XYZ file of C-alpha atoms in Angstrom:
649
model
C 0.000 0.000 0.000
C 2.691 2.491 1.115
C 4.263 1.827 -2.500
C 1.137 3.046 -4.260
C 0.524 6.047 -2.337
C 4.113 6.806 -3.291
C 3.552 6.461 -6.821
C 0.228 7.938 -6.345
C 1.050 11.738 -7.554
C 2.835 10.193 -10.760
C -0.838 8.646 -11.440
C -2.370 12.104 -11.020
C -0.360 14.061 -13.328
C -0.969 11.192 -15.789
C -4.378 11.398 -15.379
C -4.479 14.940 -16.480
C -2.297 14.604 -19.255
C -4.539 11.657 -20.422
C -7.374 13.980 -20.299
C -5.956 17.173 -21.518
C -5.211 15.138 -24.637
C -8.993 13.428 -24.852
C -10.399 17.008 -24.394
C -7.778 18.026 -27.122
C -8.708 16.111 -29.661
C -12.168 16.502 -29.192
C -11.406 20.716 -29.788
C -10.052 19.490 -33.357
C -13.310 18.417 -34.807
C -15.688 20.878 -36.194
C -19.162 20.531 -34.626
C -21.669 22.249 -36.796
C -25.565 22.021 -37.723
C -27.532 21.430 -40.696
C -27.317 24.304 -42.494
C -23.724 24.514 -42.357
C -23.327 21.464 -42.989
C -25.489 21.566 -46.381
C -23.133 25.109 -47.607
C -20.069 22.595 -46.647
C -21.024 19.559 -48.811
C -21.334 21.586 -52.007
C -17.643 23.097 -51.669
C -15.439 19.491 -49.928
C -15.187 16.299 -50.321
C -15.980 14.157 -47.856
C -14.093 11.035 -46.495
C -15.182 7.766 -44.298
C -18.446 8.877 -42.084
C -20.010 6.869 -39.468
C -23.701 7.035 -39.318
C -25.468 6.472 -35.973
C -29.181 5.975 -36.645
C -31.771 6.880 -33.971
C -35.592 7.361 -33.759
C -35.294 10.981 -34.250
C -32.220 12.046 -35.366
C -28.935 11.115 -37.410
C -25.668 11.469 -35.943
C -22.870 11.719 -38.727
C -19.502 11.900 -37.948
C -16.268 11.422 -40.183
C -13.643 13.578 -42.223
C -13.695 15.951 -45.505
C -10.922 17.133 -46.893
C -10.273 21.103 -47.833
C -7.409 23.573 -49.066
C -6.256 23.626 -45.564
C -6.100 19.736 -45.306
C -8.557 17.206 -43.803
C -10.220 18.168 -41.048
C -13.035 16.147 -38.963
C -16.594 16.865 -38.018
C -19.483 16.223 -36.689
C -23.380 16.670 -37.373
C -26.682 16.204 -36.641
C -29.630 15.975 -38.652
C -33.353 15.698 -38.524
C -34.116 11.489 -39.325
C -36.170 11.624 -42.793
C -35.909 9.318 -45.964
C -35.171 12.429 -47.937
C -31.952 12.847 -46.048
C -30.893 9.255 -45.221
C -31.005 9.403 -49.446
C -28.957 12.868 -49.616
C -26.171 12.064 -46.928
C -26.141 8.407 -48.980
C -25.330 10.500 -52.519
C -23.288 13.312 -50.609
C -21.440 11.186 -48.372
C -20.005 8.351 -51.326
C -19.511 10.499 -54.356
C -16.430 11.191 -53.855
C -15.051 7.605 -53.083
C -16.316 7.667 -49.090
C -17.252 4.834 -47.209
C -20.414 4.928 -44.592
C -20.682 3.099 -41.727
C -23.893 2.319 -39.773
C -23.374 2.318 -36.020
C -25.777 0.489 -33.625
C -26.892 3.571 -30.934
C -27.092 0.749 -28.438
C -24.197 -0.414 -28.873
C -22.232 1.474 -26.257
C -22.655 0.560 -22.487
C -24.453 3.196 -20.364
C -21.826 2.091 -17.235
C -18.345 2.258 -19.802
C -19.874 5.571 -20.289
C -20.376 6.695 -16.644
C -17.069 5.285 -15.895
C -14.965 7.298 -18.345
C -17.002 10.520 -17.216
C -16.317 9.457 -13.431
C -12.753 8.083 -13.884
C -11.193 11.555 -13.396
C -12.706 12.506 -10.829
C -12.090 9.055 -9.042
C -8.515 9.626 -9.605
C -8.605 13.155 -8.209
C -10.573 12.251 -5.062
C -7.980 8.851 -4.162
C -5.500 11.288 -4.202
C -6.832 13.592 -2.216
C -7.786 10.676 0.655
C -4.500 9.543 0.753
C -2.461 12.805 1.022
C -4.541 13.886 4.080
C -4.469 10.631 5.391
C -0.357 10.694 5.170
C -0.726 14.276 7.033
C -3.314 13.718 9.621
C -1.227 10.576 11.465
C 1.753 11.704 12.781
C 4.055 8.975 13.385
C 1.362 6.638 12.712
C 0.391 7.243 9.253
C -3.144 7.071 9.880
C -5.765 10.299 9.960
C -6.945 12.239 12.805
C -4.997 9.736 15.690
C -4.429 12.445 18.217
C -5.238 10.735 20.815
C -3.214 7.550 20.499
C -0.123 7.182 22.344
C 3.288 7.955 20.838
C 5.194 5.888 22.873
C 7.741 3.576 20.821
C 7.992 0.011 22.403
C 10.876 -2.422 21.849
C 11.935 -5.799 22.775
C 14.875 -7.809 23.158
C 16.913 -4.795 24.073
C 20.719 -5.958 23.860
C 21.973 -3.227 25.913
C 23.376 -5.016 29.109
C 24.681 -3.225 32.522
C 28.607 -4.025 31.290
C 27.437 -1.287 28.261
C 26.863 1.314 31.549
C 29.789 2.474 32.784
C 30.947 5.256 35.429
C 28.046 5.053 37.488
C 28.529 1.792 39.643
C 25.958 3.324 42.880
C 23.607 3.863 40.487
C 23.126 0.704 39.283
C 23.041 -0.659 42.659
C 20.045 1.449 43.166
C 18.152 0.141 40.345
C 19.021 -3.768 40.809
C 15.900 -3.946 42.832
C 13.828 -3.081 39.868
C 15.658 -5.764 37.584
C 14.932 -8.888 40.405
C 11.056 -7.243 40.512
C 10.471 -8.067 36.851
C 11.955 -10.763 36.746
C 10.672 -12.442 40.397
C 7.798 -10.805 41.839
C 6.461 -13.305 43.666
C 8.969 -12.883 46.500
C 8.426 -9.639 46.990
C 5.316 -10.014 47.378
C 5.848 -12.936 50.333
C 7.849 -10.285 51.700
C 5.238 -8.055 52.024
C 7.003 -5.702 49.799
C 6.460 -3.366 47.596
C 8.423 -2.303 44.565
C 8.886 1.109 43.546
C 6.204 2.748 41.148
C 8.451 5.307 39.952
C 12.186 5.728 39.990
C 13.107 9.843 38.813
C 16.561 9.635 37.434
C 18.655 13.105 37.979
C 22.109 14.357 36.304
C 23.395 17.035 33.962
C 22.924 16.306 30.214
C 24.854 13.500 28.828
C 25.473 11.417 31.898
C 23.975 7.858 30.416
C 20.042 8.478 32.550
C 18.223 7.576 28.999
C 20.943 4.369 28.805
C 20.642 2.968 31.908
C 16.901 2.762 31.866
C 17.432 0.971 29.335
C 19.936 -1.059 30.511
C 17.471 -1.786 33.439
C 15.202 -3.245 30.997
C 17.889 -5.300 28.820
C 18.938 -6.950 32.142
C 15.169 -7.840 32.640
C 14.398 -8.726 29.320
C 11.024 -7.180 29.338
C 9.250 -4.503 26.934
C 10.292 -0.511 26.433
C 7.998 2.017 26.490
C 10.113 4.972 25.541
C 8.668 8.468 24.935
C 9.596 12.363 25.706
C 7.509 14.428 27.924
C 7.058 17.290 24.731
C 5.381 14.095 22.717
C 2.125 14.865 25.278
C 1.050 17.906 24.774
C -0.846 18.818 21.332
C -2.607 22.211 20.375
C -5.711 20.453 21.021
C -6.832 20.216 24.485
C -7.188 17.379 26.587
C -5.055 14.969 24.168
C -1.960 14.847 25.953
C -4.185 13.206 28.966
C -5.714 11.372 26.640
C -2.325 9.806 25.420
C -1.364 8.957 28.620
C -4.450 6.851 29.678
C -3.495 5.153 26.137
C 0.419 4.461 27.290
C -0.393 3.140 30.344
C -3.249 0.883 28.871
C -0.677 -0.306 26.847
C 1.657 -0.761 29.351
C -0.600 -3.186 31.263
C -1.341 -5.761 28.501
C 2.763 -5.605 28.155
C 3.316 -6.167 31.850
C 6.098 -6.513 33.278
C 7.495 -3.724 31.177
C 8.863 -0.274 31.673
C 8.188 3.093 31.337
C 10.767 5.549 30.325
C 9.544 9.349 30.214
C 12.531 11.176 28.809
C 12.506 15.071 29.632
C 9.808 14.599 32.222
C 9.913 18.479 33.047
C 8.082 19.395 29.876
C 4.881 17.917 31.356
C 5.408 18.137 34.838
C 6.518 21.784 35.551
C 5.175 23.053 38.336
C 0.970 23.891 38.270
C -0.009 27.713 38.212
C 3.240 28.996 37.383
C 1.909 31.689 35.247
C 4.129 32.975 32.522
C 6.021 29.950 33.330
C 4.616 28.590 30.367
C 1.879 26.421 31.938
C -1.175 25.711 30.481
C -4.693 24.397 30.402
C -3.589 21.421 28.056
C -0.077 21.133 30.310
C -1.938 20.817 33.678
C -4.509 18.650 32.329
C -1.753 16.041 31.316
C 0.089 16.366 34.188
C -3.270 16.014 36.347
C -3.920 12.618 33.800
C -0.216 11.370 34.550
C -1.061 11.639 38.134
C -3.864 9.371 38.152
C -2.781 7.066 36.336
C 0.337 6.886 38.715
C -1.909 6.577 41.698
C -4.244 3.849 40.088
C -1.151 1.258 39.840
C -2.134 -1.482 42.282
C 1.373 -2.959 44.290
C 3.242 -5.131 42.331
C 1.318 -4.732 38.902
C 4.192 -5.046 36.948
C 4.976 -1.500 35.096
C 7.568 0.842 36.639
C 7.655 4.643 35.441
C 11.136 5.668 35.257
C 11.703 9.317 34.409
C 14.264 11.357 33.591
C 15.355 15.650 33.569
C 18.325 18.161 34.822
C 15.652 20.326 35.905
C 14.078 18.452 39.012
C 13.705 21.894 40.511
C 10.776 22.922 38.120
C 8.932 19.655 38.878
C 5.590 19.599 40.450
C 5.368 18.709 44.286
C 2.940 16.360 43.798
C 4.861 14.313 41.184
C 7.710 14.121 43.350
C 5.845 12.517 46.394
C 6.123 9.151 47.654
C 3.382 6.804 45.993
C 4.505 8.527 42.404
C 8.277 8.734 42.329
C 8.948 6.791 45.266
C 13.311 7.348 44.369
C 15.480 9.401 43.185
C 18.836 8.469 41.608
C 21.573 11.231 40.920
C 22.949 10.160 37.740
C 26.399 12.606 38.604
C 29.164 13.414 36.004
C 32.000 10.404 36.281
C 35.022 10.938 37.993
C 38.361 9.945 36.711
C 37.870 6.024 37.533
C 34.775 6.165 36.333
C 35.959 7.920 33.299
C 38.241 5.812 32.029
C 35.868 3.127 32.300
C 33.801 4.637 30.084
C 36.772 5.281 27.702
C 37.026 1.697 27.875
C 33.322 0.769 27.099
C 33.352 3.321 24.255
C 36.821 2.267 22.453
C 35.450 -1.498 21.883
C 35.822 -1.055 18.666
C 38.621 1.665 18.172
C 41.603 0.177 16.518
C 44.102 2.246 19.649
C 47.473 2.414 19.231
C 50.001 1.420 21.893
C 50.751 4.888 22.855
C 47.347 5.440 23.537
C 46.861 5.702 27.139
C 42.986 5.499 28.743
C 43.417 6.325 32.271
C 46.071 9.225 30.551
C 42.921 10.283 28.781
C 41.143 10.476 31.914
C 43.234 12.726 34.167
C 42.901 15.486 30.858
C 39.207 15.131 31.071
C 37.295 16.537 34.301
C 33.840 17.591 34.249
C 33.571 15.430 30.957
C 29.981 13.511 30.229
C 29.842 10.217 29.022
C 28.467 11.062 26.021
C 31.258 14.202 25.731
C 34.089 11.310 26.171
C 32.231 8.677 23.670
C 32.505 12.004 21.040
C 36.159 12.520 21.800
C 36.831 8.934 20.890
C 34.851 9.342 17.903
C 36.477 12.649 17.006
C 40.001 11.095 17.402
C 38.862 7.930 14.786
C 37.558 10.487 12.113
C 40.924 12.464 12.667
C 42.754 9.544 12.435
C 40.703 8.385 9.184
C 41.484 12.029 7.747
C 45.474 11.577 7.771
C 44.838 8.207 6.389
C 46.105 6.274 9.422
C 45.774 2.515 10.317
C 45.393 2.922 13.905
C 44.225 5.956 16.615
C 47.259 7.408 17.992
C 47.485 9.496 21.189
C 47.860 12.706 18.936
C 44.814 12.362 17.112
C 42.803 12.074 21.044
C 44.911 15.540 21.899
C 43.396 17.526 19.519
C 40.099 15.335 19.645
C 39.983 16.643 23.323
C 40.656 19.921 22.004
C 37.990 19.737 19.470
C 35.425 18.893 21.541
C 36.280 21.632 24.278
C 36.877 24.671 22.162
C 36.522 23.586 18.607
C 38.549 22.949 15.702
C 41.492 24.587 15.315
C 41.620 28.235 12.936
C 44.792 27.538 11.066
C 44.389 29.931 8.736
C 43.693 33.127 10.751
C 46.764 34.829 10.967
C 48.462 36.627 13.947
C 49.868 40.066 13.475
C 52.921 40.120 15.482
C 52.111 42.163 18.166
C 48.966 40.271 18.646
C 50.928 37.030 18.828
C 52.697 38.543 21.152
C 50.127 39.659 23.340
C 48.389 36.489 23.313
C 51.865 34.523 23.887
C 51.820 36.926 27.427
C 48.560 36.220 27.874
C 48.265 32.483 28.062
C 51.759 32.594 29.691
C 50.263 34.209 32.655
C 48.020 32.412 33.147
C 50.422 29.165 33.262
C 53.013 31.344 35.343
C 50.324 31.173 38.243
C 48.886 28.074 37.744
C 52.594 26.670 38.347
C 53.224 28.568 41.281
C 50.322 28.796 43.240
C 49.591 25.820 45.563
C 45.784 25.607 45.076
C 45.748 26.492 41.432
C 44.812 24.428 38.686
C 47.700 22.139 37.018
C 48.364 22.954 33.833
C 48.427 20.376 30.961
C 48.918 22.374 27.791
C 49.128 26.035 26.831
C 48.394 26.742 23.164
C 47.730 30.249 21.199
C 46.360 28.623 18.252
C 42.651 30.125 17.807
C 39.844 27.562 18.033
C 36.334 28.940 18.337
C 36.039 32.335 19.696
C 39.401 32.209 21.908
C 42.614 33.379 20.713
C 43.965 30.816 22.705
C 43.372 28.163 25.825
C 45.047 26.899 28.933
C 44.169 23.408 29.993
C 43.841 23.491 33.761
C 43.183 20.485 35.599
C 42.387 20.042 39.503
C 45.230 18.239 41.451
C 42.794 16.190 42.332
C 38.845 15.444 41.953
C 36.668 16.976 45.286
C 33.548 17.092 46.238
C 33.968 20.119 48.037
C 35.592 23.149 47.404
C 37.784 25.284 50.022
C 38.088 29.055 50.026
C 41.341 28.997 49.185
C 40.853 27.006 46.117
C 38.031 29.617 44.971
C 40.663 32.332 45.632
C 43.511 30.312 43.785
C 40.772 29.960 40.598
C 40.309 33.623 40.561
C 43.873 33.851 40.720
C 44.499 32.311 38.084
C 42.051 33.671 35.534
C 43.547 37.139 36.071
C 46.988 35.915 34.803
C 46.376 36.653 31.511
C 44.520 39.976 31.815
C 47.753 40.631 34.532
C 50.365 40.085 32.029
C 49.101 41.834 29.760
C 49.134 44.692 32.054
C 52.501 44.160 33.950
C 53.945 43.873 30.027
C 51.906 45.891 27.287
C 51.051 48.527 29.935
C 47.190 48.217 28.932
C 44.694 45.453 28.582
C 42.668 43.897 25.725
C 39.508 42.273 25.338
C 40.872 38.939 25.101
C 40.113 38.059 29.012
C 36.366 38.600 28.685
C 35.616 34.946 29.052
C 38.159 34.982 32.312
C 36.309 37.864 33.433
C 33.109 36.127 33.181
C 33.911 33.021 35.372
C 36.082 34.940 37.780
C 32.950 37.460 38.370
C 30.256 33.934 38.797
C 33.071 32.004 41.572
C 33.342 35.620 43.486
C 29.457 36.079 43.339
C 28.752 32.823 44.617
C 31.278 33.229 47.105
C 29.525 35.704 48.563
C 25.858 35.127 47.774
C 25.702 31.331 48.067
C 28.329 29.748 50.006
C 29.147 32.580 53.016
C 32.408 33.097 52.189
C 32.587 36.757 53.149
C 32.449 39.293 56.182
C 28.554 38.942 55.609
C 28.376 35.651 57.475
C 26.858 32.526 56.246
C 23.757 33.701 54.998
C 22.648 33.129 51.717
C 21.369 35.689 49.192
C 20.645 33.954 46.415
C 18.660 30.861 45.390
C 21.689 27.968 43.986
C 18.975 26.714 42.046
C 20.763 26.897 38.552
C 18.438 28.711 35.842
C 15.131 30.945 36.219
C 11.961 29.629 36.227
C 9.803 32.039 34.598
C 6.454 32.800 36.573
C 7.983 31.123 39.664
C 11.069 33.398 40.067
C 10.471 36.889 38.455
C 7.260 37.150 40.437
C 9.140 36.498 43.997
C 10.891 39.388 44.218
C 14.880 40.299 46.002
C 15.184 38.694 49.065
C 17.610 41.183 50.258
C 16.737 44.717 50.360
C 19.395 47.716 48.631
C 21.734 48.247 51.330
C 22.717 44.252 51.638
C 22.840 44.533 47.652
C 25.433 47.008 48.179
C 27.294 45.013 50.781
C 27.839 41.936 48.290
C 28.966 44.212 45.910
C 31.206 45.151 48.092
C 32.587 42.272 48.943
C 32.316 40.672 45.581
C 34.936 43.419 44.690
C 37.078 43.380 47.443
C 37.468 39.564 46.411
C 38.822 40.152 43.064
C 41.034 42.959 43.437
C 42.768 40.581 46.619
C 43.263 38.381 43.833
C 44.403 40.438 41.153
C 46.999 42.071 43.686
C 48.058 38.350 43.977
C 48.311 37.851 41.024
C 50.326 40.909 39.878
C 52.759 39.946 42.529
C 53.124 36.336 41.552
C 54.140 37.490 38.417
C 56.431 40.209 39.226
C 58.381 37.889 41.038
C 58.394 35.497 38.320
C 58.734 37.615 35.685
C 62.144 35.514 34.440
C 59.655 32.530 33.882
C 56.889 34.290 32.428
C 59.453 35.751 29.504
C 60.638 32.483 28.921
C 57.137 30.817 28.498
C 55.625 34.103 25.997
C 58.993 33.235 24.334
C 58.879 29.594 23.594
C 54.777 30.068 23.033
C 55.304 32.594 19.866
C 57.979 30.260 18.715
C 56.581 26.648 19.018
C 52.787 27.627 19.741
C 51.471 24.730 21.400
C 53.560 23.362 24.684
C 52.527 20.237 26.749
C 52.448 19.932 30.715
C 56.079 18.109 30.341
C 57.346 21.169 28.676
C 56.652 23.707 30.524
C 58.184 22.383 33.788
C 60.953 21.762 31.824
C 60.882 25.730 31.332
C 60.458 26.211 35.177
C 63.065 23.837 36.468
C 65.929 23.734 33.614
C 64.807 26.911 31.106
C 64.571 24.517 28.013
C 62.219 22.780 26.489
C 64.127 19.612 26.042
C 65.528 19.329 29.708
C 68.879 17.385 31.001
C 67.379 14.124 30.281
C 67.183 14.568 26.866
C 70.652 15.740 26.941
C 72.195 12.919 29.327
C 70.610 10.164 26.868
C 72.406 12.121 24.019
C 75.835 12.282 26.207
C 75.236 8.184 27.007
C 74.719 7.713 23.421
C 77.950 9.552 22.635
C 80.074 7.691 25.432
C 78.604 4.445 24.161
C 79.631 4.906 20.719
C 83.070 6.203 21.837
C 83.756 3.267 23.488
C 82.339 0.717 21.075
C 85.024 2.576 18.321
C 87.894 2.722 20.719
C 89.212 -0.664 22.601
C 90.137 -0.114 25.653
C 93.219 0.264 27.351
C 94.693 -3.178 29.761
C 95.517 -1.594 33.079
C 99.396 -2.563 33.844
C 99.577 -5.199 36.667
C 101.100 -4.344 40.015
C 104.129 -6.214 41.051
C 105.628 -7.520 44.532
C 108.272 -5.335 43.939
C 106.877 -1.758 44.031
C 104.590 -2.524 46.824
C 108.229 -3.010 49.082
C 109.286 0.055 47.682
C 106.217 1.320 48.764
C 106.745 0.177 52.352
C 110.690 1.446 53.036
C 109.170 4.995 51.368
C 106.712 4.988 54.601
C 109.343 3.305 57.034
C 112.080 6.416 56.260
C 109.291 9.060 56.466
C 108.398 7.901 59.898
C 111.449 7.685 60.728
């Protein structure tokens, strides 16, 4: 069927064609009446007529020929003898033939159909296009209401496929031994879950290890996205939901995955929060349907969002999402584990080192190391290599952090220069202050919007952060605006980004953590983004004068730091010549580098040189055989001896 509706326009436009042509050759024949007719036979001859013979009339059509060529027509006269016996002499005398046609011989339905054949043709197409548009995803007209959810089965994605999150899928194992063993739960006197809400920053795995949950338990996958409810119509999105979860129960066990959950279930009465007759109504429907699951029926509603702060109260209760698992962004084991999962299938070469990989990438995603692996493969594809070498991950980190690299913009001097200064001071500080970031790689080569980067990493991974480390970060993002002013004597607009995280660590300092002289009270709501209709209509909850405070303070942070800084610098002023230097000669220079800078002021270092020195000594001696050291005899050991008697002597 699908095929024909395809090839269903082609059919139109033939149609039309077909009958522009019928209705085209019909315009070529010359319909006139008796009296024209009778001028016309006394000036052509005429060719082979048919004669249709009815109770009233005569129908006579055929061909004569003229000075402009032969032409055809068509007549109709009055039935008389008189004129059967003229048309008979007019008709043959110049060689035509006549033929007598039977007026019943023509079917009244061949004749309906080829008036109604168009028009069938015109009307099937018109039935299937709006049936292809009024589906959706289903094909089918007008099914608003159905459900949208997409179901599969035999899901091969296994727990070994999740990585980086080992609590987490403790916390769901429950779930897995439900479906597939309810029965002693139910001796138990237990309950499972009904809902599991699964929380994390975008990119953490949440949508995978749902379905990992229901790969391990082999049962069916309701998947669908919390926008996929609401319609311009109202009441459909409820009405999809009582469809899904219909569904769901002839599928039991199965699960339930609602992807983006905060679509639908954003707070009630919010406003200009976006929230909306058809919105509440949905969310009101998803309720219900919650509530009405009787213990142990064998669907579980796992959801998923970064914005649980947005979420209705009432969806977040117990008896609705009875859990709550913080899907968090992996730390370095759990990184690398990850790294392993995702390079399967990665022909690696040896220098390629995964837990290396690791350590370079904090605050990475699962999915953001899956497309570093990826971007290293195409790289490596690009400059037609056999295998992935650690090079092509480099830049692939670099890639996916700032973008590909600008190759062709062009530095003037000077602004190499600057930018040389700039990134130099900020690896100046980061190498001599103790709670500063270490750095891995200094580069001026554009990518993106920056002129160039400094890849910072954290000592080591923490939970929480100290004072003194937010101090050290602000530190160390005024290095480059510093340099530029302790060198150039003036500042460019090359540190806006710095500026901008610099100014969000001091505010927080002193708005959300308490780390000022206004005590630990907090002035602001850590809640991440605004929520339109819940947070513009709340109001400051400070008044002016405590607004002018932070200010205060937020200031008095940063210019502590930047006098820091500017004194870090000064004092290492040696070391932050030599790094500008080597940076607007080489460009890029790794973490190995650079301390090479600090502690021997070269890039190579002595090791390099002592292996070349070895090398030399070792071919020396492998040209040169050595010398046999003389033997010493009995003989000048007793000289030896009376020398010492005498002395003492």
């Amino acid at each position: 069927m699908k095929k024909w509706i395809n090839y269903l326009p082609t059919l139109f436009v033939i149609a039309i064609v077909l009958s522009l042509f019928f209705y085209s050759s019909q315009g070529s024949t010359r319909t006139m009446n008796y009296t024209q007719f009778e001028d016309l036979a006394d000036e052509v001859s005429f060719g082979d007529s048919q004669v249709t013979i009815s109770s009233s009339i005569i129908r006579v059509e055929g061909t004569y020929k003229a000075k402009e060529g032969s032409t055809g027509y068509s007549v109709i006269l009055p039935y008389s003898e008189s004129n059967m016996e003229w048309l008979n002499e007019t008709l043959t005398e110049d060689g035509g033939q006549i033929t007598i046609q039977d007026p019943n011989q023509s079917s009244i339905w061949i004749t309906l159909l080829g008036n109604l054949l168009p028009l069938l043709i015109i009307g099937v197409f018109f039935y299937f296009m709006f049936a292809r548009m009024g589906g959706g995803s289903s094909n089918k007209a007008f099914e608003f209401a159905k459900s949208r959810a997409r179901v599969e089965t035999n899901i091969k994605t296994r727990f070994k496929d999740v990585a980086g999150c080992e609590e987490e899928k403790e916390e769901v194992k429950e779930i897995i031994d439900y479906l597939k063993s309810p029965k002693k739960f139910t001796d138990m006197g237990a309950h499972i879950p009904k809902g599991i809400l699964m929380v994390g920053p975008p990119g953490t795995g949440k949508t995978l290890l749902a379905k990992a949950v229901a790969g391990e338990a082999n049962v069916p996958f309701f998947s669908i996205s919390g926008s996929d409810f609401v319609e311009m119509f109202v009441g459909t999105g409820a009405s999809r939901v009582r469809d899904m979860f219909k569904n769901a129960q002839k599928s039991a066990p199965c699960i339930i995955f609602i992807d983006e959950i905060d679509a639908v279930g954003r707070q009630r009465g919010a406003g200009m929060g976006g929230g909306n007759d058809e919105r509440e109504q949905t969310l009101n429907q998803l309720l219900v349907e919650m509530d009405g699951m009787t213990d142990n029926l064998g669907i579980v509603v796992i959801a998923a969002t970064n914005r649980p702060d947005v979420l209705d109260p009432a969806l977040l209760r117990s008896g609705r999402f009875d859990r709550r698992v913080t899907v968090n962004l992996p730390d370095v084991k759990g990184r690398k584990e990850i790294l392993e999962v995702h390079a399967r299938n990665k022909k690696l070469a040896s220098d390629v080192s995964l837990e290396s990989l690791a350590k370079r990438t904090p605050g990475f995603s699962g999915a953001d190391l899956a497309n570093v692996l990826n971007e290293g493969a195409i790289l490596a594809v690009r400059n037609k290599e056999k295998q992935v070498s650690m090079q092509d991950l480099d830049e692939a980190i670099d890639r996916v952090m700032m973008g590909p690299a600008k190759k062709s913009k062009k530095y003037t001097e000077k602004d190499k220069m600057l930018v040389s200064y700039h990134e130099a001071g900020h690896a100046v500080v980061g190498l001599k202050l103790e709670d500063a970031d270490m750095v891995q790689k200094v580069t001026i080569i554009p990518r993106g919007e920056a002129g160039g980067y400094n890849l910072m990493t954290p000592r080591e991974e923490k939970y929480f952060h100290r004072k003194s480390e937010f101090i050290a970060r602000i530190t160390g993002l005024l290095g480059g605006r510093t340099a530029e002013e302790i060198v150039f004597g003036e500042v460019s607009a090359g540190a806006v980004n710095d500026i901008e995280q610099l100014t969000k660590i001091a505010k927080n300092m002193v708005r959300v953590y308490g780390m000022s002289s206004l005590g630990p009270i907090q002035y602001a709501d850590p809640q991440g983004n605004v929520f339109l209709g819940r947070d513009y209509t709340q109001g400051s909850s400070y008044s002016d004068g405590v607004a002018d405070e932070i200010d205060k303070e937020v200031r008095a942070i940063v210019d502590e730091c930047h006098k820091n800084c500017r004194k870090i610098l000064m004092e290492n002023r040696n070391l932050l010549d030599l790094i500008a230097q080597n940076l607007f000669e080489n460009e890029t220079l790794t973490n190995e580098e650079i301390n090479n800078l600090m502690n021997y002021g070269t890039i190579e270092g002595p090791e390099a040189e002592k292996k070349e020195e070895v090398q030399e000594e070792t071919s020396k001696q492998e040209e040169v055989p050595p010398v046999p050291k003389p033997a010493i005899d009995q003989k000048d050991i007793d000289d030896a001896l009376n020398e010492l008697t005498k002395k003492k002597d």
